[in-house]
Short mmCIF file of C-alpha atoms (C1' of nucleotides) in Angstrom, two decimals:
data_model
loop_
_atom_site.label_atom_id
_atom_site.label_comp_id
_atom_site.label_asym_id
_atom_site.label_seq_id
_atom_site.Cartn_x
_atom_site.Cartn_y
_atom_site.Cartn_z
CA MET A 267 -14.71 -3.02 -26.76
CA GLY A 268 -16.86 -5.55 -26.19
CA LYS A 269 -17.90 -8.41 -23.31
CA PRO A 270 -15.52 -11.57 -23.41
CA PRO A 271 -17.69 -14.17 -25.45
CA GLY A 272 -19.89 -16.95 -23.38
CA LEU A 273 -17.46 -19.95 -23.69
CA TYR A 274 -15.26 -17.95 -21.31
CA ALA A 275 -18.21 -17.44 -18.49
CA PRO A 276 -17.20 -20.57 -16.38
CA LEU A 277 -13.69 -19.11 -14.49
CA VAL A 278 -12.69 -21.70 -12.76
CA ARG A 279 -9.77 -20.47 -10.97
CA GLU A 280 -10.39 -16.09 -11.41
CA THR A 281 -7.23 -14.59 -9.21
CA ILE A 282 -4.00 -14.52 -9.94
CA ALA A 283 -3.13 -15.87 -6.76
CA ASP A 284 -4.87 -19.13 -8.51
CA LEU A 285 -2.60 -19.08 -11.94
CA TYR A 286 0.49 -19.18 -9.97
CA ARG A 287 -0.41 -21.68 -7.69
CA ASN A 288 -2.05 -24.56 -11.21
CA PRO A 289 -1.35 -22.24 -14.41
CA PRO A 290 -4.26 -23.56 -16.72
CA LEU A 291 -1.67 -23.13 -19.07
CA GLU A 292 -2.80 -22.75 -23.30
CA GLU A 293 -6.49 -21.98 -21.68
CA ARG A 294 -8.91 -19.06 -21.95
CA LEU A 295 -9.32 -17.00 -19.56
CA THR A 296 -10.65 -14.23 -17.84
CA VAL A 297 -8.47 -12.19 -15.81
CA LYS A 298 -9.43 -9.02 -13.47
CA GLY A 299 -6.82 -6.80 -11.88
CA TRP A 300 -5.59 -3.12 -11.72
CA VAL A 301 -2.28 -2.18 -13.47
CA ARG A 302 0.71 -1.83 -12.17
CA THR A 303 2.86 -0.55 -15.28
CA ARG A 304 2.37 -0.74 -19.02
CA ARG A 305 5.75 -1.06 -21.66
CA THR A 306 5.00 -0.41 -25.12
CA THR A 307 6.81 -1.53 -27.75
CA ARG A 308 6.14 -1.23 -31.57
CA LYS A 309 4.08 -4.45 -31.94
CA VAL A 310 2.44 -5.06 -28.24
CA SER A 311 1.82 -3.74 -24.92
CA PHE A 312 3.02 -5.14 -22.17
CA VAL A 313 0.37 -4.59 -18.73
CA GLU A 314 1.82 -6.12 -15.97
CA LEU A 315 -1.85 -6.86 -13.39
CA GLN A 316 -1.92 -7.46 -10.39
CA ASP A 317 -5.90 -8.16 -8.25
CA GLY A 318 -3.99 -8.35 -4.58
CA SER A 319 -4.30 -11.95 -4.43
CA THR A 320 -0.98 -12.14 -4.36
CA LEU A 321 2.21 -10.29 -4.93
CA LYS A 322 2.87 -11.53 -7.62
CA ALA A 323 1.46 -9.48 -10.58
CA LEU A 324 0.84 -10.79 -14.86
CA GLN A 325 2.01 -10.17 -17.04
CA VAL A 326 -0.45 -9.12 -19.86
CA VAL A 327 0.39 -9.29 -24.16
CA LEU A 328 -1.81 -6.96 -26.06
CA PRO A 329 -0.72 -7.54 -29.83
CA HIS A 330 -1.45 -4.15 -31.43
CA GLU A 331 -3.28 -6.36 -34.17
CA GLY A 332 -5.74 -6.99 -31.75
CA ILE A 333 -6.06 -4.39 -29.56
CA SER A 334 -5.13 -0.68 -30.94
CA ALA A 335 -1.62 0.88 -29.55
CA GLU A 336 -3.61 4.23 -29.70
CA ARG A 337 -6.84 2.91 -26.87
CA ILE A 338 -4.31 1.38 -24.78
CA GLU A 339 -1.97 3.81 -24.33
CA LYS A 340 -5.37 6.69 -23.84
CA GLU A 341 -6.80 3.36 -21.25
CA LEU A 342 -4.30 1.39 -19.66
CA HIS A 343 -2.41 4.24 -17.12
CA THR A 344 -1.45 2.55 -13.32
CA GLY A 345 -3.90 2.19 -11.66
CA ALA A 346 -6.91 1.76 -13.93
CA GLY A 347 -9.33 -1.77 -13.66
CA LEU A 348 -10.10 -4.16 -15.97
CA ALA A 349 -11.17 -7.14 -17.14
CA VAL A 350 -8.99 -8.66 -19.97
CA TRP A 351 -9.65 -12.46 -21.83
CA GLY A 352 -7.30 -14.51 -24.00
CA THR A 353 -5.10 -17.80 -23.55
CA LEU A 354 -2.65 -18.36 -20.99
CA LYS A 355 1.35 -19.32 -22.84
CA ALA A 356 3.98 -20.69 -20.65
CA THR A 357 7.15 -18.53 -21.23
CA PRO A 358 10.25 -20.16 -20.41
CA ASP A 359 13.39 -18.56 -21.13
CA ARG A 360 11.56 -15.20 -19.71
CA PRO A 361 11.21 -14.00 -15.69
CA GLN A 362 7.96 -14.88 -15.21
CA PRO A 363 7.65 -18.58 -16.11
CA PHE A 364 3.61 -17.30 -17.79
CA GLU A 365 1.54 -14.13 -19.87
CA LEU A 366 -1.43 -14.48 -20.57
CA VAL A 367 -1.80 -13.50 -24.46
CA ALA A 368 -4.93 -10.92 -25.06
CA GLU A 369 -7.37 -11.04 -26.94
CA GLY A 370 -9.55 -8.15 -25.72
CA TYR A 371 -9.94 -6.43 -22.72
CA GLU A 372 -12.69 -4.88 -20.96
CA LEU A 373 -11.97 -1.30 -18.83
CA TYR A 374 -13.81 -1.16 -16.28
CA GLY A 375 -12.83 2.42 -14.46
CA PRO A 376 -9.46 4.59 -15.86
CA ALA A 377 -7.04 6.51 -13.69
CA ASP A 378 -5.80 9.49 -14.58
CA PRO A 379 -2.15 9.49 -14.86
CA GLU A 380 -2.32 13.47 -14.84
CA THR A 381 -3.78 12.70 -11.31
CA TYR A 382 -3.50 9.36 -10.08
CA PRO A 383 -1.34 9.70 -6.39
CA LEU A 384 0.44 6.41 -6.59
CA GLN A 385 3.04 5.53 -9.63
CA LYS A 386 4.67 2.19 -10.57
CA LYS A 387 7.81 3.77 -8.46
CA ALA A 388 7.88 3.49 -5.04
CA HIS A 389 6.51 6.14 -2.17
CA SER A 390 7.88 6.76 0.79
CA LEU A 391 5.43 5.21 4.01
CA GLU A 392 4.55 8.82 4.93
CA PHE A 393 3.65 9.89 2.27
CA LEU A 394 0.93 6.42 1.91
CA ARG A 395 -0.04 7.60 5.27
CA GLU A 396 -2.03 10.74 3.33
CA ILE A 397 -3.48 8.89 1.06
CA ALA A 398 -4.24 5.80 3.24
CA HIS A 399 -7.51 4.43 0.73
CA LEU A 400 -5.19 4.18 -2.23
CA ARG A 401 -2.39 2.15 -0.02
CA ALA A 402 -4.73 -1.09 0.23
CA ARG A 403 -2.90 -1.12 -4.06
CA THR A 404 0.78 -1.66 -3.32
CA ARG A 405 2.36 -4.34 -2.40
CA THR A 406 3.49 -3.56 0.46
CA PHE A 407 0.37 -2.69 2.53
CA GLN A 408 -1.15 -5.77 0.74
CA ALA A 409 1.65 -8.05 2.00
CA VAL A 410 1.26 -5.91 5.78
CA PHE A 411 -2.64 -6.53 5.75
CA ARG A 412 -2.47 -10.43 4.47
CA ILE A 413 -0.04 -11.45 7.27
CA ARG A 414 -2.45 -8.99 9.38
CA SER A 415 -5.60 -10.96 8.48
CA GLY A 416 -3.28 -14.24 8.54
CA VAL A 417 -2.45 -14.09 12.16
CA SER A 418 -5.24 -12.20 13.79
CA PHE A 419 -6.97 -16.09 12.66
CA ALA A 420 -3.94 -17.28 14.07
CA ILE A 421 -4.68 -15.89 17.00
CA HIS A 422 -8.07 -17.79 17.29
CA GLN A 423 -6.27 -20.59 16.22
CA TYR A 424 -4.17 -20.84 18.85
CA PHE A 425 -6.85 -20.48 21.69
CA GLN A 426 -10.09 -22.55 19.25
CA GLU A 427 -7.93 -25.78 20.05
CA ARG A 428 -6.90 -25.16 23.41
CA GLY A 429 -10.10 -24.69 24.81
CA PHE A 430 -10.27 -20.98 24.85
CA VAL A 431 -13.24 -19.33 24.91
CA TYR A 432 -14.09 -17.16 22.17
CA VAL A 433 -15.72 -13.89 24.30
CA HIS A 434 -16.74 -9.71 23.53
CA THR A 435 -16.65 -7.40 25.64
CA PRO A 436 -17.96 -3.93 25.63
CA ILE A 437 -16.88 -1.72 23.41
CA LEU A 438 -19.38 0.84 26.24
CA THR A 439 -18.49 0.97 29.70
CA PRO A 440 -19.08 2.38 32.70
CA SER A 441 -15.81 2.92 34.29
CA ASP A 442 -12.47 2.70 32.86
CA CYS A 443 -10.31 -0.69 34.09
CA GLU A 444 -6.98 0.09 35.75
CA GLY A 445 -8.16 3.87 37.24
CA ALA A 446 -5.56 5.95 35.04
CA GLY A 447 -5.49 6.20 31.01
CA GLN A 448 -7.89 8.85 28.65
CA LEU A 449 -10.67 7.57 28.27
CA PHE A 450 -12.68 9.00 25.38
CA GLN A 451 -16.39 9.65 26.26
CA VAL A 452 -19.26 8.84 24.11
CA THR A 453 -22.56 10.80 25.58
CA THR A 454 -25.75 12.35 23.08
CA LEU A 455 -25.58 15.29 25.73
CA PRO A 456 -25.14 18.72 23.01
CA LEU A 457 -21.95 19.65 23.44
CA GLN A 458 -23.69 23.31 23.41
CA ASN A 459 -25.54 23.32 25.52
CA VAL A 460 -24.88 20.44 28.27
CA PRO A 461 -27.46 20.26 30.89
CA LYS A 462 -26.89 21.59 33.83
CA HIS A 463 -27.60 21.05 37.69
CA PRO A 464 -28.20 24.07 39.71
CA ASP A 465 -24.56 23.42 41.42
CA GLY A 466 -22.48 22.74 38.00
CA ARG A 467 -22.80 18.78 37.76
CA VAL A 468 -23.40 17.50 34.13
CA ALA A 469 -27.29 16.20 34.38
CA TYR A 470 -26.69 13.17 33.64
CA GLU A 471 -29.55 11.49 34.26
CA GLU A 472 -30.30 12.76 30.76
CA ASP A 473 -27.61 11.52 29.05
CA PHE A 474 -28.36 8.34 26.67
CA PHE A 475 -27.49 6.20 29.62
CA LYS A 476 -28.00 8.22 32.60
CA ARG A 477 -25.08 8.13 33.33
CA PRO A 478 -21.42 8.63 31.98
CA ALA A 479 -20.37 6.04 29.66
CA TYR A 480 -16.89 5.69 28.30
CA LEU A 481 -14.73 3.82 25.54
CA THR A 482 -13.42 0.93 26.57
CA VAL A 483 -9.69 0.70 27.06
CA SER A 484 -9.23 -3.34 28.30
CA GLY A 485 -11.85 -5.86 28.37
CA GLN A 486 -10.22 -7.74 31.35
CA LEU A 487 -12.04 -6.88 33.75
CA GLU A 488 -14.49 -8.20 31.92
CA GLY A 489 -12.98 -10.75 31.37
CA GLU A 490 -12.09 -11.64 34.00
CA MET A 491 -15.55 -11.87 35.03
CA LEU A 492 -16.06 -14.50 32.56
CA ALA A 493 -13.53 -16.12 33.05
CA MET A 494 -14.35 -16.60 36.05
CA GLY A 495 -17.35 -19.82 34.75
CA LEU A 496 -15.50 -20.62 31.99
CA SER A 497 -12.43 -20.80 32.75
CA LYS A 498 -10.09 -19.82 29.83
CA ILE A 499 -11.34 -16.81 27.30
CA TYR A 500 -9.78 -14.61 25.59
CA THR A 501 -10.63 -10.81 24.25
CA PHE A 502 -9.74 -10.19 20.95
CA GLY A 503 -11.51 -6.49 19.23
CA PRO A 504 -10.29 -2.67 19.45
CA THR A 505 -9.57 -0.78 22.38
CA PHE A 506 -9.77 3.51 22.78
CA ARG A 507 -6.96 5.12 24.86
CA ALA A 508 -7.45 9.19 24.86
CA GLU A 509 -4.11 9.84 25.62
CA PRO A 510 -2.30 12.26 23.14
CA SER A 511 0.58 10.08 23.20
CA HIS A 512 2.96 11.21 19.70
CA THR A 513 5.06 8.10 18.95
CA PRO A 514 5.08 4.94 16.52
CA ARG A 515 3.69 2.44 18.73
CA HIS A 516 0.95 4.40 19.83
CA LEU A 517 -2.84 4.28 18.41
CA ALA A 518 -6.21 6.30 19.66
CA GLU A 519 -7.82 2.57 18.54
CA PHE A 520 -6.14 0.00 18.06
CA TRP A 521 -6.41 -3.89 18.18
CA MET A 522 -5.82 -5.96 22.19
CA ILE A 523 -5.64 -9.30 23.22
CA GLU A 524 -6.38 -11.05 26.25
CA PRO A 525 -6.99 -13.92 27.09
CA GLU A 526 -7.13 -14.72 30.74
CA MET A 527 -6.91 -18.10 32.86
CA ALA A 528 -8.92 -20.11 36.14
CA PHE A 529 -6.28 -21.75 38.00
CA TYR A 530 -3.17 -20.14 35.95
CA ASP A 531 -0.58 -18.71 37.97
CA LEU A 532 2.14 -16.98 37.30
CA ALA A 533 4.41 -19.45 34.92
CA MET A 534 1.50 -21.01 34.23
CA THR A 535 0.91 -17.30 32.29
CA MET A 536 4.09 -17.12 31.58
CA ASP A 537 5.09 -20.16 30.25
CA LEU A 538 1.31 -19.54 27.85
CA ALA A 539 2.76 -16.23 26.74
CA GLU A 540 6.15 -17.25 24.87
CA ASP A 541 4.68 -20.32 23.53
CA PHE A 542 1.18 -18.13 21.80
CA LEU A 543 3.75 -15.26 20.55
CA LYS A 544 6.10 -17.59 19.15
CA TYR A 545 3.27 -19.89 17.16
CA LEU A 546 2.28 -17.18 15.53
CA ILE A 547 6.18 -16.38 14.33
CA ARG A 548 5.91 -20.43 12.76
CA HIS A 549 2.43 -19.36 11.46
CA THR A 550 3.09 -16.20 9.91
CA LEU A 551 6.88 -17.85 8.66
CA ARG A 552 4.87 -21.15 7.09
CA HIS A 553 2.01 -19.00 5.17
CA PHE A 554 3.63 -16.12 4.65
CA ALA A 555 6.92 -16.33 2.93
CA GLU A 556 6.09 -14.43 -0.12
CA GLU A 557 5.18 -11.83 1.87
CA LEU A 558 8.22 -12.00 4.19
CA ALA A 559 10.39 -11.97 1.42
CA PHE A 560 9.56 -9.19 -0.14
CA LEU A 561 8.88 -6.52 3.80
CA THR A 562 12.46 -7.93 4.57
CA GLU A 563 13.53 -7.44 1.47
CA ARG A 564 12.28 -4.33 1.04
CA TYR A 565 11.74 -2.26 4.80
CA GLU A 566 14.16 -4.79 7.35
CA PRO A 567 16.71 -6.82 5.98
CA SER A 568 17.03 -8.52 9.52
CA LEU A 569 12.95 -9.25 9.51
CA LEU A 570 13.91 -12.70 8.84
CA ALA A 571 16.18 -13.98 10.46
CA GLU A 572 15.16 -12.50 13.46
CA LEU A 573 11.53 -14.14 12.80
CA GLU A 574 13.22 -18.11 12.82
CA ASN A 575 16.18 -16.89 15.86
CA THR A 576 13.08 -15.83 18.18
CA LYS A 577 10.66 -18.29 17.47
CA GLU A 578 13.39 -21.35 18.22
CA SER A 579 15.23 -19.47 21.91
CA ALA A 580 13.57 -19.12 24.29
CA PHE A 581 13.41 -15.92 26.86
CA LEU A 582 15.20 -15.29 28.42
CA ARG A 583 13.30 -14.52 32.01
CA LEU A 584 14.65 -12.32 35.01
CA SER A 585 12.79 -11.43 37.54
CA TYR A 586 12.53 -7.27 38.26
CA THR A 587 14.66 -7.70 41.26
CA GLU A 588 17.91 -9.49 38.82
CA ALA A 589 16.51 -7.19 35.62
CA ILE A 590 17.55 -4.13 38.37
CA GLU A 591 21.02 -5.91 39.64
CA ILE A 592 22.24 -6.39 35.74
CA LEU A 593 21.35 -3.04 35.04
CA GLN A 594 23.13 -2.10 37.97
CA LYS A 595 26.11 -3.76 36.77
CA SER A 596 26.09 -3.18 33.34
CA GLY A 597 28.72 -0.26 33.20
CA LYS A 598 26.33 2.19 30.85
CA ASN A 599 25.20 5.10 31.35
CA PHE A 600 22.25 5.15 32.14
CA GLN A 601 20.00 8.17 32.06
CA PHE A 602 17.10 7.08 34.55
CA SER A 603 17.93 5.73 37.32
CA THR A 604 18.32 1.96 38.21
CA GLU A 605 17.63 2.07 42.05
CA TRP A 606 15.19 -0.69 42.90
CA GLY A 607 12.41 0.90 42.95
CA SER A 608 11.98 2.64 40.15
CA ASP A 609 10.29 1.92 36.70
CA LEU A 610 12.39 -0.21 33.77
CA GLN A 611 12.95 2.61 31.00
CA ALA A 612 12.31 2.10 27.28
CA GLU A 613 16.46 2.29 27.13
CA HIS A 614 16.96 -0.22 30.12
CA GLU A 615 14.40 -2.61 27.92
CA ARG A 616 16.10 -1.61 25.58
CA TYR A 617 19.55 -2.58 26.98
CA LEU A 618 18.54 -6.06 28.77
CA VAL A 619 16.51 -7.27 25.57
CA GLU A 620 19.68 -5.83 22.47
CA GLU A 621 22.93 -6.42 24.39
CA TYR A 622 22.48 -8.15 27.68
CA ALA A 623 19.54 -11.13 25.63
CA GLN A 624 19.67 -11.12 22.45
CA ARG A 625 16.94 -12.69 22.57
CA PRO A 626 12.71 -11.48 23.84
CA VAL A 627 13.18 -10.88 27.29
CA ILE A 628 10.52 -11.86 30.48
CA VAL A 629 10.85 -8.97 33.01
CA TYR A 630 9.25 -10.91 36.44
CA ASN A 631 8.09 -10.21 39.74
CA TYR A 632 7.58 -6.18 39.93
CA PRO A 633 7.12 -3.77 42.69
CA LYS A 634 4.30 -3.33 43.96
CA ALA A 635 3.63 1.20 43.91
CA ILE A 636 4.75 0.62 40.11
CA LYS A 637 2.04 -1.77 39.11
CA ALA A 638 -1.80 -1.07 38.90
CA PHE A 639 -3.85 -2.27 41.51
CA TYR A 640 -5.87 -5.90 40.56
CA MET A 641 -1.50 -7.49 40.34
CA ARG A 642 -1.35 -10.42 43.08
CA GLU A 643 1.32 -9.49 45.91
CA ASN A 644 3.69 -11.72 46.17
CA GLU A 645 4.89 -12.85 49.29
CA ASP A 646 7.86 -10.49 50.28
CA GLY A 647 4.65 -7.96 50.53
CA ARG A 648 6.98 -5.74 48.02
CA THR A 649 6.27 -7.06 44.19
CA VAL A 650 3.52 -7.96 42.78
CA ALA A 651 3.32 -11.28 40.62
CA ALA A 652 3.42 -8.91 37.12
CA PHE A 653 5.48 -10.15 34.01
CA ASP A 654 6.12 -8.16 30.66
CA VAL A 655 7.67 -9.52 27.36
CA LEU A 656 9.76 -7.30 26.03
CA PHE A 657 11.24 -7.94 22.01
CA PRO A 658 13.96 -6.63 20.61
CA ARG A 659 12.88 -3.10 18.21
CA ILE A 660 9.60 -3.36 19.93
CA GLY A 661 9.75 -3.26 23.78
CA GLU A 662 7.00 -3.81 25.50
CA ILE A 663 4.80 -6.55 23.57
CA ILE A 664 2.72 -8.31 26.27
CA GLY A 665 2.04 -7.64 29.86
CA GLY A 666 0.32 -9.64 32.52
CA SER A 667 0.09 -10.30 35.44
CA GLN A 668 -2.03 -12.90 38.47
CA ARG A 669 -5.23 -10.93 39.45
CA GLU A 670 -5.01 -10.84 43.08
CA GLU A 671 -7.95 -13.03 44.05
CA ARG A 672 -7.85 -12.35 47.77
CA TYR A 673 -10.52 -10.51 49.00
CA ASP A 674 -8.73 -8.40 51.57
CA LYS A 675 -6.04 -7.93 49.79
CA LEU A 676 -7.66 -6.41 46.74
CA LEU A 677 -9.79 -4.49 49.19
CA GLN A 678 -7.37 -2.79 50.76
CA ARG A 679 -5.46 -2.29 48.00
CA MET A 680 -8.52 -0.93 45.68
CA GLN A 681 -8.34 1.91 48.64
CA GLU A 682 -4.46 3.08 49.14
CA VAL A 683 -4.83 3.74 45.05
CA GLY A 684 -9.04 5.60 45.87
CA LEU A 685 -10.55 3.90 43.40
CA ASP A 686 -14.62 4.25 44.14
CA LEU A 687 -15.42 1.17 45.26
CA PHE A 688 -18.99 0.99 44.71
CA ALA A 689 -18.22 1.18 40.61
CA TYR A 690 -16.34 -2.25 41.05
CA GLU A 691 -19.03 -3.47 43.37
CA HIS A 692 -19.21 -7.00 40.59
CA TYR A 693 -15.30 -6.49 40.60
CA LEU A 694 -14.91 -7.65 44.04
CA ASP A 695 -18.62 -9.86 43.96
CA LEU A 696 -15.65 -11.96 41.95
CA ARG A 697 -14.10 -12.37 45.36
CA ARG A 698 -17.24 -13.07 47.40
CA TYR A 699 -17.68 -15.64 45.70
CA GLY A 700 -16.22 -19.06 44.61
CA SER A 701 -11.96 -17.03 44.17
CA VAL A 702 -9.84 -19.21 42.92
CA PRO A 703 -6.44 -17.77 41.51
CA HIS A 704 -6.43 -16.40 38.10
CA SER A 705 -3.54 -15.08 34.91
CA GLY A 706 -4.20 -13.11 32.06
CA PHE A 707 -1.92 -10.85 29.41
CA GLY A 708 -2.64 -8.46 26.93
CA LEU A 709 -1.10 -8.40 23.68
CA GLY A 710 -0.87 -5.19 21.08
CA LEU A 711 -1.64 -6.24 17.80
CA GLU A 712 -0.15 -3.78 15.90
CA ARG A 713 3.28 -4.49 18.42
CA LEU A 714 3.09 -7.74 17.24
CA LEU A 715 2.54 -6.32 13.45
CA LEU A 716 5.59 -4.36 13.83
CA PHE A 717 7.72 -7.58 15.01
CA LEU A 718 6.49 -9.67 11.80
CA THR A 719 6.92 -7.00 9.46
CA GLY A 720 9.39 -5.31 9.93
CA MET A 721 7.39 -2.05 9.83
CA THR A 722 8.12 0.72 12.32
CA ASN A 723 4.71 2.33 12.76
CA VAL A 724 1.65 1.05 14.26
CA ARG A 725 0.48 3.83 11.01
CA ASP A 726 1.64 1.29 9.04
CA VAL A 727 -0.17 -1.88 9.86
CA ILE A 728 -3.22 -1.01 10.49
CA PRO A 729 -5.81 0.65 7.36
CA PHE A 730 -7.00 3.84 9.22
CA PHE A 731 -4.89 4.94 11.25
CA ARG A 732 -6.53 7.01 14.61
CA THR A 733 -4.06 9.14 16.57
CA THR A 734 -3.57 12.36 18.02
CA ASP A 735 -4.88 14.39 15.52
CA GLN A 736 -4.48 11.83 12.76
CA MET A 737 -7.69 9.83 11.39
CA ALA A 738 -6.94 9.09 7.79
"C1'" G B 25 3.37 16.93 27.68
"C1'" C B 26 8.77 18.01 26.54
"C1'" C B 27 12.30 18.04 23.36
"C1'" C B 28 14.69 17.46 18.30
"C1'" G B 29 14.77 17.57 13.64
"C1'" C B 30 11.83 18.39 8.34
"C1'" U B 31 8.84 20.91 4.43
"C1'" U B 32 12.43 23.28 -2.26
"C1'" A B 33 8.49 19.75 -9.99
"C1'" G B 34 2.60 15.40 -9.14
"C1'" C B 35 6.62 11.46 -6.50
"C1'" U B 36 11.83 11.09 -4.26
"C1'" C B 37 15.75 14.39 -3.80
"C1'" A B 38 19.79 17.52 -4.70
"C1'" G B 39 21.32 22.78 -3.78
"C1'" C B 40 22.60 25.79 2.46
"C1'" G B 41 23.26 33.96 0.83
"C1'" G B 42 25.25 36.46 -5.70
"C1'" U B 43 22.89 35.71 -13.32
"C1'" U B 44 16.43 33.60 -16.10
"C1'" A B 45 15.90 27.21 -9.03
"C1'" G B 46 18.63 21.15 -10.73
"C1'" A B 47 17.99 15.66 -11.84
"C1'" G B 48 16.01 11.12 -11.63
"C1'" C B 49 11.19 8.73 -12.37
"C1'" A B 50 6.55 9.98 -13.64
"C1'" U B 51 2.94 12.48 -17.65
"C1'" C B 52 2.78 14.58 -22.82
"C1'" U B 53 5.04 14.14 -28.11
"C1'" G B 54 7.81 11.22 -31.38
"C1'" G B 55 11.48 6.22 -31.68
"C1'" C B 56 12.32 1.65 -31.36
"C1'" U B 57 11.36 -6.08 -33.98
"C1'" G B 58 8.74 -9.23 -26.46
"C1'" U B 59 9.36 -5.47 -22.32
"C1'" U B 60 10.79 -6.59 -17.19
"C1'" A B 61 10.26 -0.56 -11.89
"C1'" A B 62 12.66 -1.52 -20.58
"C1'" C B 63 15.27 1.59 -23.12
"C1'" C B 64 16.54 6.50 -27.67
"C1'" A B 65 15.33 11.68 -28.26
"C1'" G B 66 12.23 15.89 -27.54
"C1'" A B 67 8.03 19.50 -24.35
"C1'" G B 68 5.22 20.63 -20.81
"C1'" G B 69 5.33 21.44 -14.60
"C1'" G B 70 7.40 25.41 -9.80
"C1'" U B 71 4.09 32.11 -5.77
"C1'" C B 72 11.26 26.67 -3.02
"C1'" G B 73 5.19 25.26 3.27
"C1'" C B 74 3.25 30.10 5.72
"C1'" A B 75 3.52 35.21 7.49
"C1'" G B 76 6.46 38.75 8.56
"C1'" G B 77 11.56 40.53 9.48
"C1'" U B 78 17.29 40.54 8.36
"C1'" U B 79 20.48 42.39 3.83
"C1'" C B 80 22.22 45.79 -2.52
"C1'" G B 81 20.67 40.26 -2.72
"C1'" A B 82 17.51 34.51 0.71
"C1'" A B 83 15.07 28.26 -1.17
"C1'" U B 84 19.18 29.42 1.71
"C1'" C B 85 20.89 34.11 8.16
"C1'" C B 86 16.42 35.26 12.23
"C1'" U B 87 11.08 35.32 14.15
"C1'" G B 88 6.21 32.82 14.32
"C1'" C B 89 2.80 29.60 12.74
"C1'" A B 90 0.33 25.24 10.54
"C1'" G B 91 1.41 19.88 8.39
"C1'" C B 92 4.31 16.12 8.33
"C1'" G B 93 8.48 12.69 10.96
"C1'" G B 94 11.69 10.91 15.26
"C1'" G B 95 13.19 11.08 20.81
"C1'" C B 96 11.71 10.64 25.68
"C1'" G B 97 7.03 9.76 29.54
"C1'" C B 98 2.95 7.20 29.49
"C1'" C B 99 1.34 2.84 28.01
"C1'" A B 100 -0.26 -2.22 25.00
#
RNA sequence: GCCCGCUUAGCUCAGCGGUUAGAGCAUCUGGCUGUUAACCAGAGGGUCGCAGGUUCGAAUCCUGCAGCGGGCGCCA
């Protein structure tokens, strides 16, 4: 065995990605990684080494005269972690541009082939969900998680370049944002023996916050408070919903991006949303060509073409009323109503995006009755300045609105839907003092990633998923 | 929450009332003059998700349960 001699120590190029960027041919170096596959012939063995820095592997040649075949066969199985040293040689007549001719290696950790679940063959995504702690060893998840990292960076970059302030809104909150959506309650009260008043009410004065507390379902209300001083802000953090939704598009814990802008009206906000999405697509195409090529070949043949197409096309904007007319004239037999006033269902959205427009669609000015209390009422008195961005394959990817900045209108609306006004005093204060027009939207990171990676289940674009009944 | 489907070897699957349940890959053994998810030969590996029922006979049909997946609703 033995450690690499001292002359190898100062390594300039450590990762396999570095080797491909600028191959130090004929140099002696050490590379560290995990075995993807091994092939053995009479005189030499070949190991494909991966280290997660690129989807490409480094071919390592292990001559049996230097390293015994028995040791290689015993130790170097798929999944084993090791350091290997030798000389990088060009191989112009082989599929790969170069290979490492090894002088020795040190095994860090073996992977017993009898029990190690991953093989050099492809596995189903469903199987990999059962071993989420090992998924990062597959190229698929390396590609997906690297794109997730890159697009997260691009989100910050986009807003920072445009003067938005990144604000951290609380994860623990005293109330529900929209009076809807199911909350995870957070408590330090003992569940086996909850202290109660004589009349049966929970004695919250004994709880940690001396009142009920929940995990946030949205940072929007706090985002508005900060935008009313900083003008343009955005949030980017985890969000929690205790909805028992069992679909490939819902998570109990997911990441949301919520910009909020003072002095923006609905049209400006729709422009921002469209520009933002195209920026993220362009960034991903520019920086993750290798990953996108892999995912296109492996999972979604139309992925690359769809990204290219979307980044060029102007999103089709339809008012809700226009959308309803289009649906009514479509000649389609929809399961759900297309009467004015009914909400657009998945089948309607799919028709608008995939058949009618064949590109992303923004629907705006929805009926007041089917939207949240904080959305700004339009002049017609029956619609609100809300919009949804609908994408092919995904459906709704962004939901946003201009907020109701008029105190009387907001108060009236809150009373109509029966909100506890006391809990929203601070929110109402924003309308009492220096209230100005403002708007914002929410983008679900995982849904965006479905579009960017060609994956079809949000459980496959977040490292450890939480859904009803499941914690990976 | 409602509806549908699937569950057979470590993995991906075939078998769909009739001998002792199969294939590819993986594993192990042997071979191969440098392989490209190498190749060639051989071997081991299964209470056919669990429980009950129908039948001369059940992996196969029925019922219940569980796990997983999908559609719808809700949304991001």
